[in-house]
XYZ file of C-alpha atoms in Angstrom:
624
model
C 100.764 -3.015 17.124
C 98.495 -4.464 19.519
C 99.626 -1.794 22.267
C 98.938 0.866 19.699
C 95.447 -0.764 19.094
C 94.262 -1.199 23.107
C 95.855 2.570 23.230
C 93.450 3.575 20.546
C 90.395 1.943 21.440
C 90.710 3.341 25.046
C 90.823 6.369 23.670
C 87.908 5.667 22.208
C 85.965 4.451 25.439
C 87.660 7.825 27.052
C 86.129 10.349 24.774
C 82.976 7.683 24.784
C 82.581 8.458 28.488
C 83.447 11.927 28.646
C 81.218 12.749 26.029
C 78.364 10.779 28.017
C 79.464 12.704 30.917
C 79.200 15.961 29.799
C 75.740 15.291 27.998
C 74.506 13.858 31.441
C 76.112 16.963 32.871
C 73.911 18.886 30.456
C 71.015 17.253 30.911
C 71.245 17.861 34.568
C 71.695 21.416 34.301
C 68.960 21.387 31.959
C 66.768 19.872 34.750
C 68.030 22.429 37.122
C 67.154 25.026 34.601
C 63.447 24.124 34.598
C 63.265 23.428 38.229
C 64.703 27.212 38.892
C 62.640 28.686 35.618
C 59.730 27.386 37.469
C 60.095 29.293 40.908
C 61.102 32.207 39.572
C 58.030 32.443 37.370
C 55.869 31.502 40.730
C 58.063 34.197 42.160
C 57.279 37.213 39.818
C 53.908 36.093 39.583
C 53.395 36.464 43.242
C 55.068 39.242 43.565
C 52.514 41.338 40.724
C 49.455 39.566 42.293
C 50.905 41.230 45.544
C 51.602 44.524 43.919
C 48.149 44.878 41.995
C 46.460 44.179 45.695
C 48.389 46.368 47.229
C 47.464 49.180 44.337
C 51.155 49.675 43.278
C 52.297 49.590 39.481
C 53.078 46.188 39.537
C 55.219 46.885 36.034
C 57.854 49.093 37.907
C 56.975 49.575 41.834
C 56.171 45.668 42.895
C 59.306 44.464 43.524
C 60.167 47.519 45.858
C 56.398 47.467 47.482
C 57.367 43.726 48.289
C 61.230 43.975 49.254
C 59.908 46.569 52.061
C 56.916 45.067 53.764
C 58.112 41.187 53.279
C 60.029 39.992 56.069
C 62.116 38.505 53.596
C 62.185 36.978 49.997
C 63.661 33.298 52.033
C 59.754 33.527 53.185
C 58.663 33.511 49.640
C 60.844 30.387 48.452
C 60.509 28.256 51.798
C 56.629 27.966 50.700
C 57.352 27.153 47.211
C 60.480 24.424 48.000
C 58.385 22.678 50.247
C 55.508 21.826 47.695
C 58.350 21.346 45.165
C 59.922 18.706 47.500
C 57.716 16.311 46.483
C 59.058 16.452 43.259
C 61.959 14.485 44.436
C 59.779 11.281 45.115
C 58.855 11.090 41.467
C 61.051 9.372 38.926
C 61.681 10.516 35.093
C 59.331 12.520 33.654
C 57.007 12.174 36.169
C 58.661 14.869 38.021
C 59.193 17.098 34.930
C 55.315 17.023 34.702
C 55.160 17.377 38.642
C 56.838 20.878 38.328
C 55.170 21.919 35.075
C 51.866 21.318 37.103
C 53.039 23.225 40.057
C 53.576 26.098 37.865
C 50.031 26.060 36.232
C 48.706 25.541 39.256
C 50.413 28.285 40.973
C 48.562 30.586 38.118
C 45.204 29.520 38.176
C 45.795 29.831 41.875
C 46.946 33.394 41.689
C 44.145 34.206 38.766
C 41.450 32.917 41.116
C 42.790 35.200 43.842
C 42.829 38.195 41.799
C 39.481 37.698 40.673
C 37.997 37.174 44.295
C 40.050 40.084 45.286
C 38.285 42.740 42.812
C 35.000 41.144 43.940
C 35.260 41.293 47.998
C 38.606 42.631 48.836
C 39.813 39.282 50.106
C 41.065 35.873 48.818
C 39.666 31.950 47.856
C 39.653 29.731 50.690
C 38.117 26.621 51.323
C 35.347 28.502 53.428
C 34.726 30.271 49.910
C 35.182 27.148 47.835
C 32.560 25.409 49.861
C 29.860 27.977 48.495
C 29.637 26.537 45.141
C 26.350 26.627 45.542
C 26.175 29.777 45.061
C 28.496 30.407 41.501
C 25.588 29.578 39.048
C 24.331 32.840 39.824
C 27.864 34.591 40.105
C 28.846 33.785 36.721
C 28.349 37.175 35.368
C 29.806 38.955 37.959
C 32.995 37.310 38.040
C 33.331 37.503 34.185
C 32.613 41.500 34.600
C 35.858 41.120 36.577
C 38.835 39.760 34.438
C 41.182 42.358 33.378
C 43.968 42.250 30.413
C 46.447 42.241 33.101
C 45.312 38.725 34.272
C 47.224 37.737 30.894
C 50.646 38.596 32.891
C 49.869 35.451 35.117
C 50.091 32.771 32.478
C 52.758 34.500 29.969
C 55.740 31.931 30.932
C 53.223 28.676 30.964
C 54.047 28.472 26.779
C 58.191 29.020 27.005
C 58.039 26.288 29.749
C 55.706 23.929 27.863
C 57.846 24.703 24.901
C 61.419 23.819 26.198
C 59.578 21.005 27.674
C 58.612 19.165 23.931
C 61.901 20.773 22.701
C 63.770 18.118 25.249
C 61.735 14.985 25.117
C 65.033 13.307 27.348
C 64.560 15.695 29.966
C 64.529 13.557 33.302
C 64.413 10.628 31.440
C 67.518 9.298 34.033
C 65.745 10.891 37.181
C 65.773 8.785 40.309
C 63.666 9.065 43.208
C 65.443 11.226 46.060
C 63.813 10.922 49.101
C 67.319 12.783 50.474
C 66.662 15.738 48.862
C 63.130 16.143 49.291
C 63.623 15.440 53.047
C 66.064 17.979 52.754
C 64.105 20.753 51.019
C 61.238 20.056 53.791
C 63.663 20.522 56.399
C 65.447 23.458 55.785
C 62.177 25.296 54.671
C 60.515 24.354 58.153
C 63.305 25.515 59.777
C 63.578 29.057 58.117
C 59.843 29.540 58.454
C 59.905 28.716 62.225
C 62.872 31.021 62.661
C 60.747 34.024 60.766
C 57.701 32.704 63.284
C 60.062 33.547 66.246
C 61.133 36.625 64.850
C 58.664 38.067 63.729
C 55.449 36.876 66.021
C 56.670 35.425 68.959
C 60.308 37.865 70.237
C 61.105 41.294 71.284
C 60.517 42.415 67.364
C 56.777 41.572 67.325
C 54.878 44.795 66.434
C 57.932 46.364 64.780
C 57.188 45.788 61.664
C 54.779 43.248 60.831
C 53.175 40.020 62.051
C 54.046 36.850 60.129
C 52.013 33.980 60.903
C 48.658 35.525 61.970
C 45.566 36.717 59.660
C 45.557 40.476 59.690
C 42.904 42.473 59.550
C 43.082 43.132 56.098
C 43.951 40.135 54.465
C 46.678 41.959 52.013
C 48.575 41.931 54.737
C 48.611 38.523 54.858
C 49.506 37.251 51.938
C 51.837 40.015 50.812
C 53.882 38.780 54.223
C 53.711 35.113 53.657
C 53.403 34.654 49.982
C 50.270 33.815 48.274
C 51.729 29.982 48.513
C 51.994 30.583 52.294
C 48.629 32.642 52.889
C 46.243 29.303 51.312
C 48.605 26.842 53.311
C 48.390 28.923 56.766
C 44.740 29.287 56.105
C 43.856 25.675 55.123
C 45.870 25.209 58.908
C 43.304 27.872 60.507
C 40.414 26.157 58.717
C 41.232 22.564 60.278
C 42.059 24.309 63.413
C 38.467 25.861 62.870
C 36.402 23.417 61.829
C 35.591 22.472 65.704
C 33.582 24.794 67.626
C 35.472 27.222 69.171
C 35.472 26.645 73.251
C 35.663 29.492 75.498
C 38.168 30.230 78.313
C 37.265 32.057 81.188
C 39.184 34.874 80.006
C 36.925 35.108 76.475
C 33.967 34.947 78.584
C 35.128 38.108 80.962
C 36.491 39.735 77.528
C 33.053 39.357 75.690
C 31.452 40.548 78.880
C 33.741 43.414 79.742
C 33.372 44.758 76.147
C 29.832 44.596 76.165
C 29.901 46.888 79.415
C 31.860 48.712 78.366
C 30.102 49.554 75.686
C 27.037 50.568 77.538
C 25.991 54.348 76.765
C 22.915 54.575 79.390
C 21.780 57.669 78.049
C 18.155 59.056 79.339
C 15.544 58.643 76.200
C 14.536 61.378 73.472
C 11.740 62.163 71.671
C 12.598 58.911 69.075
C 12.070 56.660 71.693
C 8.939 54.462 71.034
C 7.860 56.693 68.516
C 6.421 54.032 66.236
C 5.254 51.720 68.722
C 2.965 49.000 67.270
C 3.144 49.878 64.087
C 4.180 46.883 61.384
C 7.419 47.162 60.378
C 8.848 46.656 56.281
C 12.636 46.392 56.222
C 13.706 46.711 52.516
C 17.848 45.872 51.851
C 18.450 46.887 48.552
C 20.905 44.936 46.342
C 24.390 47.455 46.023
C 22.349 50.624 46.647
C 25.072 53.300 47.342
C 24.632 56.456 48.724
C 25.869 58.823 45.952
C 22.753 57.342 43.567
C 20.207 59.727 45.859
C 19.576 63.144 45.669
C 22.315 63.063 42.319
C 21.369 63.757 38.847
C 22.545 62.475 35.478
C 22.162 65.624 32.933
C 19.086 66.651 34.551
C 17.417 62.724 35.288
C 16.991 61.907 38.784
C 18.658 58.463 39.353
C 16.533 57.806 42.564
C 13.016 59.640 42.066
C 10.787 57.781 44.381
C 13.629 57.036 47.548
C 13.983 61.031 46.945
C 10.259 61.013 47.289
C 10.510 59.036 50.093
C 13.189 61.500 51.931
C 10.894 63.996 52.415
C 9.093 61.956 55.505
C 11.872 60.230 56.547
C 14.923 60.287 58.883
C 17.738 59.740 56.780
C 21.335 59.102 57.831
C 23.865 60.188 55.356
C 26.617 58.928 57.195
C 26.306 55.213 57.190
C 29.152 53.114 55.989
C 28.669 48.947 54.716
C 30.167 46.819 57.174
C 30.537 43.617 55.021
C 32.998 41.385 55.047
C 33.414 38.461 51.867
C 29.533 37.325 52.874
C 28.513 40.942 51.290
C 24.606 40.516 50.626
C 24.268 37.648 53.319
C 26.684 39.503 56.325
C 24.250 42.933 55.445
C 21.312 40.787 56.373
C 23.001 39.026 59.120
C 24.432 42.471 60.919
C 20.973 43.449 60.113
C 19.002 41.299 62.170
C 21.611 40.309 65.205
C 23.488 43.386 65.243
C 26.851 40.930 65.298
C 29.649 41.255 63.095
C 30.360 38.692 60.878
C 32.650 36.093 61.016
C 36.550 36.782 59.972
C 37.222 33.806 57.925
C 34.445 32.696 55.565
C 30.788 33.631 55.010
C 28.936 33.456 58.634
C 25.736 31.659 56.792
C 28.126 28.835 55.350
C 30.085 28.531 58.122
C 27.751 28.694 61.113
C 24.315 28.670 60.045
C 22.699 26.874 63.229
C 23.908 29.207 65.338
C 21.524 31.487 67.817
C 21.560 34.741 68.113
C 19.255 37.496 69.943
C 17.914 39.248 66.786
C 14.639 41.292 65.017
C 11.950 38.934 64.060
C 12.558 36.969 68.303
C 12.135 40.772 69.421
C 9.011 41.290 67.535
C 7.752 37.458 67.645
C 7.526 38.039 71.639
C 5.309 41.188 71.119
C 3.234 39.400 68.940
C 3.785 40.617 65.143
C 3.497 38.096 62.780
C 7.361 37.675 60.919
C 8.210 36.743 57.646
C 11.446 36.644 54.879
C 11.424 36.998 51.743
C 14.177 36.412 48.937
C 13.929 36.384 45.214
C 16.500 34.035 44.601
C 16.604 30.111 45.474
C 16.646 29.158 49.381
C 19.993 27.903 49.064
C 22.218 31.086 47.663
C 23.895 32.292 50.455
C 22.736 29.376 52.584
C 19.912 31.747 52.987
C 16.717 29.386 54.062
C 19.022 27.456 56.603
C 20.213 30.474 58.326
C 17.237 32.709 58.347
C 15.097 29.744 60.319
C 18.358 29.638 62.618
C 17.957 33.392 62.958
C 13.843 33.569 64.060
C 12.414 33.380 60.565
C 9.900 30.841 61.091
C 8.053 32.122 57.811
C 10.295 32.288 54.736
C 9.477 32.364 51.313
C 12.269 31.980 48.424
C 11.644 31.797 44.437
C 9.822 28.544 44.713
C 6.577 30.400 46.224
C 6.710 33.425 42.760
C 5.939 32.020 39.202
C 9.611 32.664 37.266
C 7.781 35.064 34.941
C 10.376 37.559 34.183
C 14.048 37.246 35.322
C 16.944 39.395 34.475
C 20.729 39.799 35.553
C 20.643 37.038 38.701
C 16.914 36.063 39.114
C 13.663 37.556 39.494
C 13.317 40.567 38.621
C 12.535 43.343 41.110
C 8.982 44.238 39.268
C 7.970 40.319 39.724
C 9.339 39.734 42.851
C 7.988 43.174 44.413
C 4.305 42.692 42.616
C 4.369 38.741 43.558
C 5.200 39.705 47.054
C 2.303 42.584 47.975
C -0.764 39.866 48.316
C 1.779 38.300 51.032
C 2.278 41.390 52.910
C -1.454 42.377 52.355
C -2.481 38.831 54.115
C -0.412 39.149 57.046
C -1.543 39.302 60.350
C -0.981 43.002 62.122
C 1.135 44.244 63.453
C 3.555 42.541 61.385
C 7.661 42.389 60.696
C 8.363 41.653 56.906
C 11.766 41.570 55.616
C 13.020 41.257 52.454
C 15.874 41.791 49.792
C 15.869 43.128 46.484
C 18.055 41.508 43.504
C 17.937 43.108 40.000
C 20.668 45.870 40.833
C 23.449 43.071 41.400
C 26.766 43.867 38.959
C 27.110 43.365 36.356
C 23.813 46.106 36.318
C 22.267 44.151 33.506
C 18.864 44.993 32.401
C 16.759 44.649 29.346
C 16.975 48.227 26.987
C 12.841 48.621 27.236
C 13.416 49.252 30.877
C 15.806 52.183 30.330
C 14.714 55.663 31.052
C 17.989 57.336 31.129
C 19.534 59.045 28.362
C 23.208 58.568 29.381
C 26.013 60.004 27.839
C 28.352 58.104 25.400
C 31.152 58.620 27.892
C 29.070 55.693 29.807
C 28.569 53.092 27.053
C 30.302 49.581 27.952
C 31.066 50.798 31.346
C 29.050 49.387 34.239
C 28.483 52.710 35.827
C 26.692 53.289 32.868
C 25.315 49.874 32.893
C 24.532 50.861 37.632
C 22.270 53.431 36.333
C 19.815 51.925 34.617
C 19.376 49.460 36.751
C 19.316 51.656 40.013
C 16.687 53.857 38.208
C 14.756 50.699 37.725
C 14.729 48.940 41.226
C 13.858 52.442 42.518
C 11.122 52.347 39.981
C 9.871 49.342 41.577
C 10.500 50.322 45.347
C 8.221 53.491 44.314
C 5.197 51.151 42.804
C 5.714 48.856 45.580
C 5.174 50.814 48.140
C 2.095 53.275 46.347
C 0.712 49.449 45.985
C 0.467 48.934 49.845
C -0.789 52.422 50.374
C -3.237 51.849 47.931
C -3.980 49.041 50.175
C -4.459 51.330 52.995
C -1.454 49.489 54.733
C 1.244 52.459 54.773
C -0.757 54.846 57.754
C -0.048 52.028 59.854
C 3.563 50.886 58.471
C 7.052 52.188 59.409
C 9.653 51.468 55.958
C 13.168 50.906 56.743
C 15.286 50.888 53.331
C 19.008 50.671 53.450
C 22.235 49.283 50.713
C 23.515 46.099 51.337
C 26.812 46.916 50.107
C 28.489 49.122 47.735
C 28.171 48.449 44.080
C 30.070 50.167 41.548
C 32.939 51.323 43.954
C 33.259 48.012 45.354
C 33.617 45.728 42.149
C 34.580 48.334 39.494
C 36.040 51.035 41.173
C 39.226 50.939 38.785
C 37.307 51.711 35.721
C 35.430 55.162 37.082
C 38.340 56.781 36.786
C 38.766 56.345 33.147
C 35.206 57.619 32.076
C 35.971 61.247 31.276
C 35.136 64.184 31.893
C 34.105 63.574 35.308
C 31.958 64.573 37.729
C 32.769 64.895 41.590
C 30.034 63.153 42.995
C 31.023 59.795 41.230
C 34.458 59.554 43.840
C 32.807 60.409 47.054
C 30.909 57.907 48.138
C 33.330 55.707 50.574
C 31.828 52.770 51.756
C 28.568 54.545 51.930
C 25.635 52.861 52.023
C 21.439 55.085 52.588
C 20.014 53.909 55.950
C 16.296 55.822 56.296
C 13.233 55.127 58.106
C 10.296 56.194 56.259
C 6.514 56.925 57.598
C 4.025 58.838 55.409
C 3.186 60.825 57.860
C 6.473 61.833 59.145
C 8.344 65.133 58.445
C 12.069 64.351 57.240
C 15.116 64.923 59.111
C 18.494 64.002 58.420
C 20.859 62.634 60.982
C 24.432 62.785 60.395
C 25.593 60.282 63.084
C 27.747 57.615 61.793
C 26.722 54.468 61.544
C 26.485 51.295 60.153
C 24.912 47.680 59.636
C 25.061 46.749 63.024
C 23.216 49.755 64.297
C 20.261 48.856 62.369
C 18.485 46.666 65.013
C 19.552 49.003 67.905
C 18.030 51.710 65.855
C 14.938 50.332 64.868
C 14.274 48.675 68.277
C 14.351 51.938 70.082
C 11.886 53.861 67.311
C 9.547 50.743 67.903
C 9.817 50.811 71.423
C 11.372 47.744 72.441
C 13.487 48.141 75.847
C 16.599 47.960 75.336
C 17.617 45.646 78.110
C 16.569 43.149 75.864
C 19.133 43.633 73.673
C 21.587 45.559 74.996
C 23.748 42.324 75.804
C 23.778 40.883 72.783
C 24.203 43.635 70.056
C 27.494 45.410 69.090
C 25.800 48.384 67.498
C 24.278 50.952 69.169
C 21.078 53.380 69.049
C 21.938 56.255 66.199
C 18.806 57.965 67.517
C 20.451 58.322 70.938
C 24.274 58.408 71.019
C 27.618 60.104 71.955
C 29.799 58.505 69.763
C 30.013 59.210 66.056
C 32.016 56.547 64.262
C 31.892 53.847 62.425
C 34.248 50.274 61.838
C 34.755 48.694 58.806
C 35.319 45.583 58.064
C 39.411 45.802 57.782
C 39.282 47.522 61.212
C 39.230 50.993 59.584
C 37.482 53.100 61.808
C 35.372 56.147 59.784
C 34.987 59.261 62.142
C 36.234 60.499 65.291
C 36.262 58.021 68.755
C 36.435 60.162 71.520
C 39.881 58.617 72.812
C 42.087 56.153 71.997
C 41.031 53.910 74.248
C 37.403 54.353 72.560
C 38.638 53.346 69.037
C 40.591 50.325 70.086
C 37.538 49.275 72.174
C 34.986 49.547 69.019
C 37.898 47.924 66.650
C 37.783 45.169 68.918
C 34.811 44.077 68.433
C 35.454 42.543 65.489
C 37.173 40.183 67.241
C 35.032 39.776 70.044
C 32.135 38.754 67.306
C 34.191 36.399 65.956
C 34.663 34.595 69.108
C 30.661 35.184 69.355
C 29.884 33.355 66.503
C 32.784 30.362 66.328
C 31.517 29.539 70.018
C 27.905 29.903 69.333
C 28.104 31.878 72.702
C 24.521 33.204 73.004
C 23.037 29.660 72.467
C 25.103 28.249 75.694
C 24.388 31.533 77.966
């Protein structure tokens, strides 16, 4: 009886514990179940960031874009095991909540990406993060950006969160595991320094793609390392970066030899000195593309007056933007120094004390009088700060106009334009004035009594539509603006330079012209085009169909204004379009737009992008 009874109640502590045991067993694959739920979702979620960037389908052709230019998918999950590692060092439902975070986190990450990507074709980094400063007046622009598809980033967060309440004794009996997480860290690091070898550093470099190095167009980057992997190798190249760069003997000889090698030393034309001692208005308008001009909307000119202004003006059809994620701030900078901007990060954040040979020191030493002048507060763009680095001595920002009438991102271009004239008219002569127009910024807001137009249906909510109205208006302005000075009897005396920043419509919201329909050609042609012309009311027009960009602008101008151009020729990377050989252009991902005359030619000019980016991280023309 009492055998019978120990036999029974051992059964009973046998099905006890193998009933515990296979619960525990449960609950541990459980575990393992969100822990693998939550790197897939990372996974796929990378992987359709990836595809949208690189303009694939990312419903259908993703997966194959990424399976043939990733090195491999072991890349992928060696960046996302070793920030889940640290799971391992949490206990209980501390590291349930540890992975759900990772997995949010991951997707704001991604969203944030996407978002910067449709804005300046590249991705956050702590460069960009660092200009907060400047998102109270981005607001609308990055709202003007979010797309439906964005929803496909966060569609797993409310399964996970769900299975999560569903199984309040998940983890509950997790113990820290310093093994594992060791572990996880290890064999990660050793993968990805394999891959590094491989791919950047043996026999297959240049096969197929570079790993660990910043291409020139960033989707390269991150589709290779992962999204996880592109902000972790860039937060390594920012702490690498944060000290100035210092120069080895053999950047010195390469900034040296490509500046001589540059050299075109071409006899002079009839442009040469042509406006010499004359003052000087440079005008960079605010996303002015080059398919607005000399285009109609059912019979409406969209630019009437810079039309106007064609007819005594040399105009160059051919010029191409040149910005990289500064946009409005690397226009101005390429602008005035004729230097490319830096690769990582806007060049006025990043490096704003630096020196450089630019405009207003050219025209300071032959005695003009120079000022700046901006619309929006001195510290968008890190605009005061740099401009005083650059030669400014004279700037003036909002706080010198009365706030009397502001629309889209400030003041508008009819305040800041009439506010402005008394300036210009009380300058000293000959003087250099620069300045930047605002109001045509994206989302193209503007009030409806400003709107001359009448625009088709087809346009309504669209912001091509929305581009212009307001590209009508800021021409408006530019038109009463400059009839003002003449008025003032400053014009016989004044050379105009106008020229776009950056592209608008085709840069921010080029996805959506292909929906408006019917169509008309001349909305899909414009290609990184941006109007470059040098007016003078007494000047017959020409049009010069060099190609050019940003950086030419001070070479350019310089040579009309006859300024020698051994004073420059050292220090800037563009070159005279008034007096030239070559006939192309590079943009900012190394694209090159026309024909070099040999290979050796285009790899020279691609270069340079480079080369300036050495320039600027060694502040090299304030140690020469």
């Amino acid at each position: 009886m009492e055998l019978q009874t120990r036999t029974a109640d051992g059964n009973k502590f046998s099905a006890f514990f193998s009933q515990l045991k296979q619960k525990l067993k449960a609950r541990q694959m459980a575990e393992h179940y969100v822990l693998l739920y939550a790197v897939l979702s990372v996974l796929i979620k990378s992987v359709i960031v990836v595809g949208i960037v690189n303009q694939t389908n990312f419903l259908i052709h993703s997966w194959i874009q990424v399976a043939y230019v990733v090195p491999t998918y072991s890349v992928y999950f060696s960046f996302m095991f070793i920030f889940l590692s640290f799971a391992f060092l949490l206990r209980e439902r501390k590291r349930l909540w540890y992975i759900v975070a990772f997995d949010i986190a991951c997707s704001l990450m991604l969203l944030f990406d996407l978002w910067y990507f449709r804005a300046f074709g590249t991705f956050i980094s702590i460069h960009i993060v660092k200009q907060y400063v400047n998102l109270p007046n981005l607001s609308g622009s990055i709202l003007s950006i979010i797309s439906r598809e964005d929803i496909a980033l966060f569609i797993d967060l409310p399964f996970l969160v769900y299975w999560v309440m569903k199984r309040p004794n998940l983890y509950l009996q997790a113990k820290r595991a310093v093994p594992v997480c060791l572990a996880l860290i290890a064999v990660s690091s050793v993968y990805l320094s394999y891959a590094h070898y491989v791919y950047d550093l043996s026999d297959e470099r240049g096969k197929r793609q570079y790993l660990f190095e910043m291409c020139w167009a960033p989707t390269q980057t991150i589709t290779d390392l992962s999204p996880l992997g592109y902000h972790l190798f860039e937060a390594y190249n920012y702490l690498t970066e944060c000290q100035q760069l210092v120069l080895s003997d053999a950047d010195r000889q390469e900034i040296e030899g490509w500046y001589t090698q540059k050299q075109e030393n071409l006899p002079g034309n009839l442009y040469k000195g042509m406006f010499k001692g004359k003052n000087l208005i440079v005008i960079q308008v605010e996303s002015l593309e080059t398919f607005y001009l000399k285009n109609e909307l059912d019979g409406q000119e969209l630019t009437p007056n810079l039309n106007r202004l064609l007819k005594h003006s040399i105009f160059f059809p051919e010029f191409f933007e040149q910005v990289n994620v500064g946009t409005t701030s690397d226009a101005e900078f390429m602008a005035n120094t004729s230097v490319y901007p830096v690769r990582m990060g806007a060049t006025y954040f990043r490096y704003p004390d630096n020196t450089y040979n630019s405009l207003p020191k050219l025209f300071d030493r032959r005695g003009y009088s120079v000022m700046a002048a901006h619309p929006d507060n001195r510290g968008y763009w890190n605009w005061m700060h740099a401009m005083h680095s650059i030669g400014y001595d004279n700037c003036i920002d909002s706080n010198y106009f009365v706030a009397d009438e502001i629309i889209g991102l400030g003041l508008s271009d009819a305040s800041f334009l009439r506010q402005l004239e008394p300036f210009i008219k009380e300058q000293q002569q000959p003087f250099f004035t620069f300045l930047i127009t605002l109001t045509n910024h994206g989302p193209f807001e503007l009030p409806d009594k400003y709107k001359v137009l009448s625009v088709d249906k087809k346009f309504a909510g669209t912001k091509m539509g929305a581009s212009f109205h307001t590209v009508r208006y800021t021409d408006e302005q530019i038109g009463k603006f400059l009839d003002k000075l003449d008025a003032d009897g400053l014009l016989d005396n004044t050379v105009v330079v106008i020229y776009g920043d950056h592209n608008g419509v085709h840069k921010f919201y080029s996805e959506e012209i292909p929906t408006i329909k019917p169509a008309d050609d001349w909305w899909f042609s414009n290609n990184h085009r941006v109007p470059f012309l040098i007016y003078q009311k007494n000047m017959a027009g020409e049009e010069v169909w060099t190609r050019g960009g940003h950086i030419d602008i001070l070479p350019t101008i310089a040579y009309i204004m006859g300024i020698d151009e051994a004073e420059y020729a050292r220090t800037a990377m563009g070159r005279n379009l008034l007096n030239t050989n070559k006939d192309f252009a590079v943009l900012v991902d190394g694209q090159v737009v026309g024909e070099a005359g040999s290979p050796a030619e285009k790899d020279h000019a691609v270069r340079g992008l480079e080369v300036a980016d050495k320039i600027i991280r060694s502040s090299y023309f304030g140690k020469r």
